[in-house]
XYZ file of C-alpha atoms in Angstrom:
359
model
C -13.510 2.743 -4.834
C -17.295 1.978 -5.335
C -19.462 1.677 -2.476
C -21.386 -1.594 -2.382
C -24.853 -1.225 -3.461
C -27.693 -1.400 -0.129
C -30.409 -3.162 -2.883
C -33.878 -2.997 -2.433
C -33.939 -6.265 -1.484
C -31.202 -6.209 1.450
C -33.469 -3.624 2.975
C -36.683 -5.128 2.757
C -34.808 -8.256 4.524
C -33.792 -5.737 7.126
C -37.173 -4.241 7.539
C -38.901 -7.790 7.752
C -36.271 -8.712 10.183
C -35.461 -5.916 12.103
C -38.568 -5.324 14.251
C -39.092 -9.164 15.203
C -35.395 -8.956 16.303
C -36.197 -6.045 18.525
C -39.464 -7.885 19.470
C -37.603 -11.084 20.639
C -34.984 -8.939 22.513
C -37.577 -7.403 24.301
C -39.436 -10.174 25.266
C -36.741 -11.850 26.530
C -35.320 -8.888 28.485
C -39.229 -8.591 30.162
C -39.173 -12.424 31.022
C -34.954 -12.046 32.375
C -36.699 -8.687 34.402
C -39.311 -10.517 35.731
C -37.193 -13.783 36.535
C -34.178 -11.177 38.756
C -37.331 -9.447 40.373
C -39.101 -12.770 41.556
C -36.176 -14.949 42.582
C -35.673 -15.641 46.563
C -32.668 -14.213 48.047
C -32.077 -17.181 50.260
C -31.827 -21.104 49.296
C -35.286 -22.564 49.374
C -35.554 -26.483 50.712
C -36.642 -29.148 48.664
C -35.439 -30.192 45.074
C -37.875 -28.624 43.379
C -37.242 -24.880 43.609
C -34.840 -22.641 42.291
C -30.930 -23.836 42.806
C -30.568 -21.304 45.480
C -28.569 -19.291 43.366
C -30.574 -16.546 41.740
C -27.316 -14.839 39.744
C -26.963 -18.369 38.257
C -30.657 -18.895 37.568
C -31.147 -15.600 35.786
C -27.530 -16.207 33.724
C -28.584 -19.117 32.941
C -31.757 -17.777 31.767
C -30.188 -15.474 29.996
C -27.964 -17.267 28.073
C -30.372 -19.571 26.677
C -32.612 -16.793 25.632
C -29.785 -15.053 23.548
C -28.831 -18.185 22.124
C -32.814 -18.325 21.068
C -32.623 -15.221 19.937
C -29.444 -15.285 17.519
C -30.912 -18.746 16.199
C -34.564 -16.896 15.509
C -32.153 -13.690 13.697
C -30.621 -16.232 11.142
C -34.122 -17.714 10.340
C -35.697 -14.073 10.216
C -32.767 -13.152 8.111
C -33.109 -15.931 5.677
C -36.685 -16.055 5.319
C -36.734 -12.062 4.843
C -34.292 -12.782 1.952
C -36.308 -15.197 0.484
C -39.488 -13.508 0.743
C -38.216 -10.149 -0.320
C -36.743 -12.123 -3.309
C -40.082 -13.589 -4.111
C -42.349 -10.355 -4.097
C -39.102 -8.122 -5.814
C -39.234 -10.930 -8.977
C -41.910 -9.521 -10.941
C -40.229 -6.000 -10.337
C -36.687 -7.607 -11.630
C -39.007 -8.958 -14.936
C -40.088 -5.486 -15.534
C -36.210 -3.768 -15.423
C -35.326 -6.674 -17.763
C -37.652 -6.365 -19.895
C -37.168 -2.494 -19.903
C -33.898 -1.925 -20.376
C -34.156 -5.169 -23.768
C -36.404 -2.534 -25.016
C -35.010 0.269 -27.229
C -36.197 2.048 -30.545
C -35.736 -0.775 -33.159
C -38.340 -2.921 -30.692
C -40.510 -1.035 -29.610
C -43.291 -3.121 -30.079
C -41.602 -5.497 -27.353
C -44.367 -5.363 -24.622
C -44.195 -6.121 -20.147
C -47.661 -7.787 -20.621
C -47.450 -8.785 -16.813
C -51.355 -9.502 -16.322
C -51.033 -12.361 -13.908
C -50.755 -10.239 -10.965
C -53.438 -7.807 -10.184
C -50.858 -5.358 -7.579
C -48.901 -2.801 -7.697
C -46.231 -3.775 -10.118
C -48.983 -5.060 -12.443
C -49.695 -1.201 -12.800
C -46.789 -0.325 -12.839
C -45.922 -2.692 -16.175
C -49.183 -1.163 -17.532
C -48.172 2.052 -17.213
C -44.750 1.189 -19.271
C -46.283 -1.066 -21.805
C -48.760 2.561 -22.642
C -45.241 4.915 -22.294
C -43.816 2.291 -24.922
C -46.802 2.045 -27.183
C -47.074 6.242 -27.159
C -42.872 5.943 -27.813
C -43.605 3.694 -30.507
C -46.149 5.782 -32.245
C -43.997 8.844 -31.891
C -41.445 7.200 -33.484
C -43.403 5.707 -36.677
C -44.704 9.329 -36.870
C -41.378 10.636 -37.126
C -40.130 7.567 -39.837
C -43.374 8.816 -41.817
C -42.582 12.112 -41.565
C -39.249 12.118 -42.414
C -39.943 9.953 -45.482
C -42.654 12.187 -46.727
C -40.786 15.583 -46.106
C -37.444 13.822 -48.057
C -39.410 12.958 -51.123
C -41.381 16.472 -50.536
C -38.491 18.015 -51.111
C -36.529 15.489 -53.757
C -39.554 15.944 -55.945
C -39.281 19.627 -56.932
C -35.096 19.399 -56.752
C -35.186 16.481 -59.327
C -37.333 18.430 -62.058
C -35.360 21.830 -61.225
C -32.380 19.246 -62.489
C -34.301 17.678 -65.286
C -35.378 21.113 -66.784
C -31.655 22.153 -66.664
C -30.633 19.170 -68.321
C -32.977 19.393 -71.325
C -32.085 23.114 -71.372
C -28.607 22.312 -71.667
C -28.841 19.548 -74.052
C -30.531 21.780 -76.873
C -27.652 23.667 -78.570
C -30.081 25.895 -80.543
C -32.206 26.736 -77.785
C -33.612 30.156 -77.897
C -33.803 33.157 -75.310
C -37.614 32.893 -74.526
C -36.883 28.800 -74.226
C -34.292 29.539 -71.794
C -36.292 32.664 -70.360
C -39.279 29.957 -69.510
C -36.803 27.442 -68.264
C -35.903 30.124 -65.580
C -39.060 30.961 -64.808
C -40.006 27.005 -64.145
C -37.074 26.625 -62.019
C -37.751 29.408 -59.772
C -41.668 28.598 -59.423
C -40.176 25.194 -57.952
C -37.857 27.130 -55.867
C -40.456 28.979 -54.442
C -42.320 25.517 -54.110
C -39.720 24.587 -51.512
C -39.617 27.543 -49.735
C -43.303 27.337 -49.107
C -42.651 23.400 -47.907
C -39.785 24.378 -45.983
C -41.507 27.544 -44.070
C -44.073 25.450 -43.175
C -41.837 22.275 -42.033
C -40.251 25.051 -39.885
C -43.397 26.561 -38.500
C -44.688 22.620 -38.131
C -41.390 22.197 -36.201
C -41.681 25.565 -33.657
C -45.360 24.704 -32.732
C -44.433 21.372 -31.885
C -42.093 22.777 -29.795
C -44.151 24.387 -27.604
C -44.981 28.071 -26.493
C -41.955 29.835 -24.593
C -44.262 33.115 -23.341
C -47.478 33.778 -23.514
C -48.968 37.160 -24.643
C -52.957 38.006 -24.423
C -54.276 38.167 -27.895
C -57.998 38.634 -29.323
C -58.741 36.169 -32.005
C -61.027 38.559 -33.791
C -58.446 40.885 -34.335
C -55.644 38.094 -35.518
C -58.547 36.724 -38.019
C -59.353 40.107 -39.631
C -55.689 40.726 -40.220
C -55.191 37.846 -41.823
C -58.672 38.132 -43.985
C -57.382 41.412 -45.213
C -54.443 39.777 -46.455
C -56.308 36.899 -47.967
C -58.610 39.313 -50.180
C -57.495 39.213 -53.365
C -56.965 35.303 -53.074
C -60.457 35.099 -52.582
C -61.563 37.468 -55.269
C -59.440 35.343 -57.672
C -60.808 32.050 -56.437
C -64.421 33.833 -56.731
C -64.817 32.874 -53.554
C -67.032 34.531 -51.021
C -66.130 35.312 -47.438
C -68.357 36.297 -44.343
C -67.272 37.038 -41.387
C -68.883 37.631 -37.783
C -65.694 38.226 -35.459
C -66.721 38.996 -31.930
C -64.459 39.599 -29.193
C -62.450 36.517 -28.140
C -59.477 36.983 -25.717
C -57.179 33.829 -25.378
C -53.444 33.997 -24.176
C -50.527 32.269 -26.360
C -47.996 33.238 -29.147
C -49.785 35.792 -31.448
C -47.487 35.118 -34.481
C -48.054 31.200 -33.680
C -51.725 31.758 -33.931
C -51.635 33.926 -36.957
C -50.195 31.247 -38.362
C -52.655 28.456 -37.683
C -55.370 30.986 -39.120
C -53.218 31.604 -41.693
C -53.450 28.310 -42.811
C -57.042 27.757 -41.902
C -58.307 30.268 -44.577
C -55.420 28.921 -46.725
C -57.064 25.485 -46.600
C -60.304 26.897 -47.204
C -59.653 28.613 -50.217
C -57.535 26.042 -51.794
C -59.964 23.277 -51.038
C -63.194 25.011 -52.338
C -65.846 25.071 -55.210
C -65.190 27.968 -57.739
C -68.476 30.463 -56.648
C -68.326 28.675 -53.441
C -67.808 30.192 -50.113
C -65.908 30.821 -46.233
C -67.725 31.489 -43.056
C -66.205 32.667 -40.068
C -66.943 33.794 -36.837
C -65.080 34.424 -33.146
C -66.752 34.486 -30.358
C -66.366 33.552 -26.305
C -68.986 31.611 -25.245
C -68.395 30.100 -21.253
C -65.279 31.396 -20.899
C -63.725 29.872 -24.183
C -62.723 31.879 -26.909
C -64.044 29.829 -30.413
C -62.941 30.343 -33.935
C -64.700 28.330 -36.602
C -64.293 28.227 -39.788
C -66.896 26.772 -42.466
C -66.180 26.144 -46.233
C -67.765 24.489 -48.792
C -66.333 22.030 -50.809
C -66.369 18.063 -51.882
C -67.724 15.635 -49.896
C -65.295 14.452 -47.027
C -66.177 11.068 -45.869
C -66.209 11.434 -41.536
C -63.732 8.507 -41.817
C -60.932 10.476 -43.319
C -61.115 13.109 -40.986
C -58.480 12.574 -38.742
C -56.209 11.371 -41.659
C -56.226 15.276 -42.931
C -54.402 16.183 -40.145
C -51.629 14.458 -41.015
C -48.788 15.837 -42.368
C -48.336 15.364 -46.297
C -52.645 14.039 -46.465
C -54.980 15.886 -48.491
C -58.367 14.731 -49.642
C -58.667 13.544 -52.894
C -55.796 14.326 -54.866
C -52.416 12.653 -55.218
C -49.339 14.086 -52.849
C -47.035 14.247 -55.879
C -49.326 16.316 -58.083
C -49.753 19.218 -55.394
C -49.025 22.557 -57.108
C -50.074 24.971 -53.932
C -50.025 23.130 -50.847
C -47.988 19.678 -49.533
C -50.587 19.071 -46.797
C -49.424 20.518 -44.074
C -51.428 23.278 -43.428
C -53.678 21.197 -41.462
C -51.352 19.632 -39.309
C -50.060 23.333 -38.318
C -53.362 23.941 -37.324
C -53.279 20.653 -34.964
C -50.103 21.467 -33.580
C -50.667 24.699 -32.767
C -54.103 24.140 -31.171
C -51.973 20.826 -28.621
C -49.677 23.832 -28.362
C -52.128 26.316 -26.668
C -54.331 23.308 -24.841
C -56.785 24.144 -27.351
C -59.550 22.247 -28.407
C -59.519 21.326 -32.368
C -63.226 20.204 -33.589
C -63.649 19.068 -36.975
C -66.879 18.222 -38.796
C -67.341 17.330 -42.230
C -71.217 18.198 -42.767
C -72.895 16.077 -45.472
C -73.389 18.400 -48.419
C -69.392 18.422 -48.272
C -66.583 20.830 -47.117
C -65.461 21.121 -43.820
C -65.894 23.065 -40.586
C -63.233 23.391 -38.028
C -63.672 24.556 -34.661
C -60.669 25.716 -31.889
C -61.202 26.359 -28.847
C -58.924 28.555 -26.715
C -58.892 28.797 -22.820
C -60.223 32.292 -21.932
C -57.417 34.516 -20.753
C-alpha cells in the first residue's frame, strides 16, 4: 500500500506552525508557574482576592489557557496552509509548465518575470536548459537530414549507373569496365562520409582516458602522410613545430589535424600555400594552421563549422569532402576543453587556432 505523500506544503504549514505552538505552550506554562508559585496558601478576606482556593485558581487558569492555545493551533494551522499555498504557487506553475513541455514543444517557455526571488531563477534557469534542449535537438533534425541525403545522393547514382548499364544490350567491356569503376569511386565516397560521421560521432562522445601527447609530433606524422597530396595540389607547406605537450586521445587528435591539413589543401589556390606551427606559450599548447585561399566573409565563419557547410560551393556537387571535416575539428577541440580560434584574414583563406590545456 502507498504511503501518503508528506508535500512540501504540509511541512512548511508544520514549520510555520510548529514553533508558535511551542511558543504559546511555553508561555502559558511560565504564566501557570508563576500563578502556583505566587498564590496564598490560606483564604485571604475581602471579595477581591483570590477564591481561597489556589488548586482551583491555577486549574482554572489552566484550562482556559489550553483552550487558548488549541484555538491559536487551528488558526496557526490554517493560516500556515494558506500561506505556504500562496508562496508554493509559482513553484506549482513551474512543474506544470515543465512536465507540458516535451520535444515536439520545445519552444514552450516558464517566462515567470513577475517575481524577482528565488523561483524566478529558478524558471530562468529552465527556460535556458529548454532553449539549449531545443537547439540540440534542431541540430540533430539538421543533421540527420543532411547525413540521409549525404548518403542517398551517391546510393541513387550507384543505382542509376547500373540501370543504364543494364539497359544497353550491346554494351561493351570497357563501357561496363568504366561503369565499375564509377560505382566503386561512389562507394568509396561513402566510406569517406561514413568514417567521418563515425569519428564526428566518437568525439562528441567524449574522451574515456587521457594519454600525454606532443602536438608537434602528432602534426609531423600526419604532414608526412599528407606529402604527396600537397605536391599534387602544388601546394607549399611550412612548418615550425615546437614542443607542445597537451593530454587527451592521441588518435582523436590525429584526427582533428588530420582534417585540418585536409581542409587546407582542399580549400586552397593551386601554387598557394599551408603554414603551421606548435608551440606552448603560458602553459597552453597552440597549433595553428594558416592557408591561403578565397575570401571568407567573417560572417560565415561560424557557419563552416557546421556539419555538411562549406564555403562557396554547393553540398551536392562535393567530389572530396561533405563538410565535415571542420566540425571534427570543433568537436574534438569541446572534447579536450580546447580553445578553437578562427580568423579569416582579409586577403582570404583561413587560420585556425586550438588551444590545448598544458599537461
Amino acid at each position: 500500500m502507498r504511503r501518503p505523500r508528506f508535500t512540501l506544503r504540509a511541512q512548511l504549514t508544520l514549520l510555520y506552525a510548529v514553533p508558535f505552538l511551542v511558543t504559546g505552550a511555553a508561555l502559558v506554562s511560565v504564566q501557570v508557574l508563576q500563578t502556583s508559585s505566587t498564590s496564598p496558601a490560606y483564604p485571604q478576606q475581602g471579595g477581591g482576592g483570590p477564591s481561597g482556593h489556589p488548586e482551583r485558581d491555577v486549574q482554572g487558569l489552566l484550562t482556559v489557557s489550553a483552550a487558548g492555545l488549541a484555538v491559536m493551533a487551528l488558526i496557526s494551522l490554517v493560516l500556515g496552509w494558506v500561506i505556504a499555498g500562496h508562496f508554493l504557487r509559482p513553484l506549482r506553475t513551474i512543474t506544470a509548465t515543465a512536465r507540458d513541455i516535451s520535444a515536439s514543444n520545445l519552444d514552450r517557455r516558464l517566462d515567470l518575470r513577475r517575481r524577482d526571488d528565488e523561483f524566478t531563477e529558478l524558471a530562468q534557469t529552465l527556460d535556458d536548459l529548454f532553449a539549449r534542449l531545443q537547439a540540440s535537438f534542431d541540430s540533430q533534425r539538421h543533421f540527420v537530414a543532411n547525413a540521409s541525403h549525404e548518403l542517398r545522393t551517391p546510393l541513387t547514382a550507384e543505382r542509376t549507373l547500373l540501370q543504364v548499364a543494364l539497359a544497353e544490350p550491346d554494351a561493351s567491356a570497357a563501357a561496363l569496365r568504366a561503369t565499375c569503376e564509377e560505382v566503386l569511386a561512389l562507394g568509396e565516397q561513402q566510406e569517406r562520409l561514413i568514417d567521418a560521421l563515425l569519428t564526428l560521432a566518437s568525439s562528441e562522445r567524449g574522451i574515456e582516458r587521457r594519454e600525454t601527447f606532443d602536438l608537434a609530433e602528432i602534426t609531423a606524422k600526419v604532414l608526412t602522410d599528407r606529402e604527396g597530396e600537397a605536391r599534387r595540389r602544388d601546394i607549399r607547406v611550412k612548418s615550425a613545430l615546437g614542443p607542445a605537450a597537451a593530454a587527451g586521445d592521441p588518435s582523436l587528435v590525429e584526427s582533428m589535424v588530420a582534417n585540418l591539413i585536409d581542409n587546407a589543401l582542399r580549400h586552397n589556390l593551386s601554387g598557394g600555400h599551408i603554414d603551421i606551427t606548435t608551440a606552448t606559450v603560458d602553459g597552453t599548447s597552440y597549433l595553428t594552421m594558416t592557408n591561403t585561399g578565397e575570401r571568407i566573409p567573417p560572417t560565415e565563419l561560424d557557419r563552416l563549422f557546421q556539419p555538411f557547410q562549406q564555403f562557396g560551393r554547393e553540398r551536392i556537387r562535393h567530389r572530396e569532402g561533405h563538410g565535415l571535416g571542420l566540425a571534427i575539428v570543433r568537436a574534438i577541440a569541446d572534447a579536450h576543453s580546447a580553445t578553437l580560434t578562427p580568423h579569416a584574414p582579409p586577403e582570404g583563406g583561413l587560420r585556425i587556432t586550438v588551444g590545448f590545456p598544458h599537461a
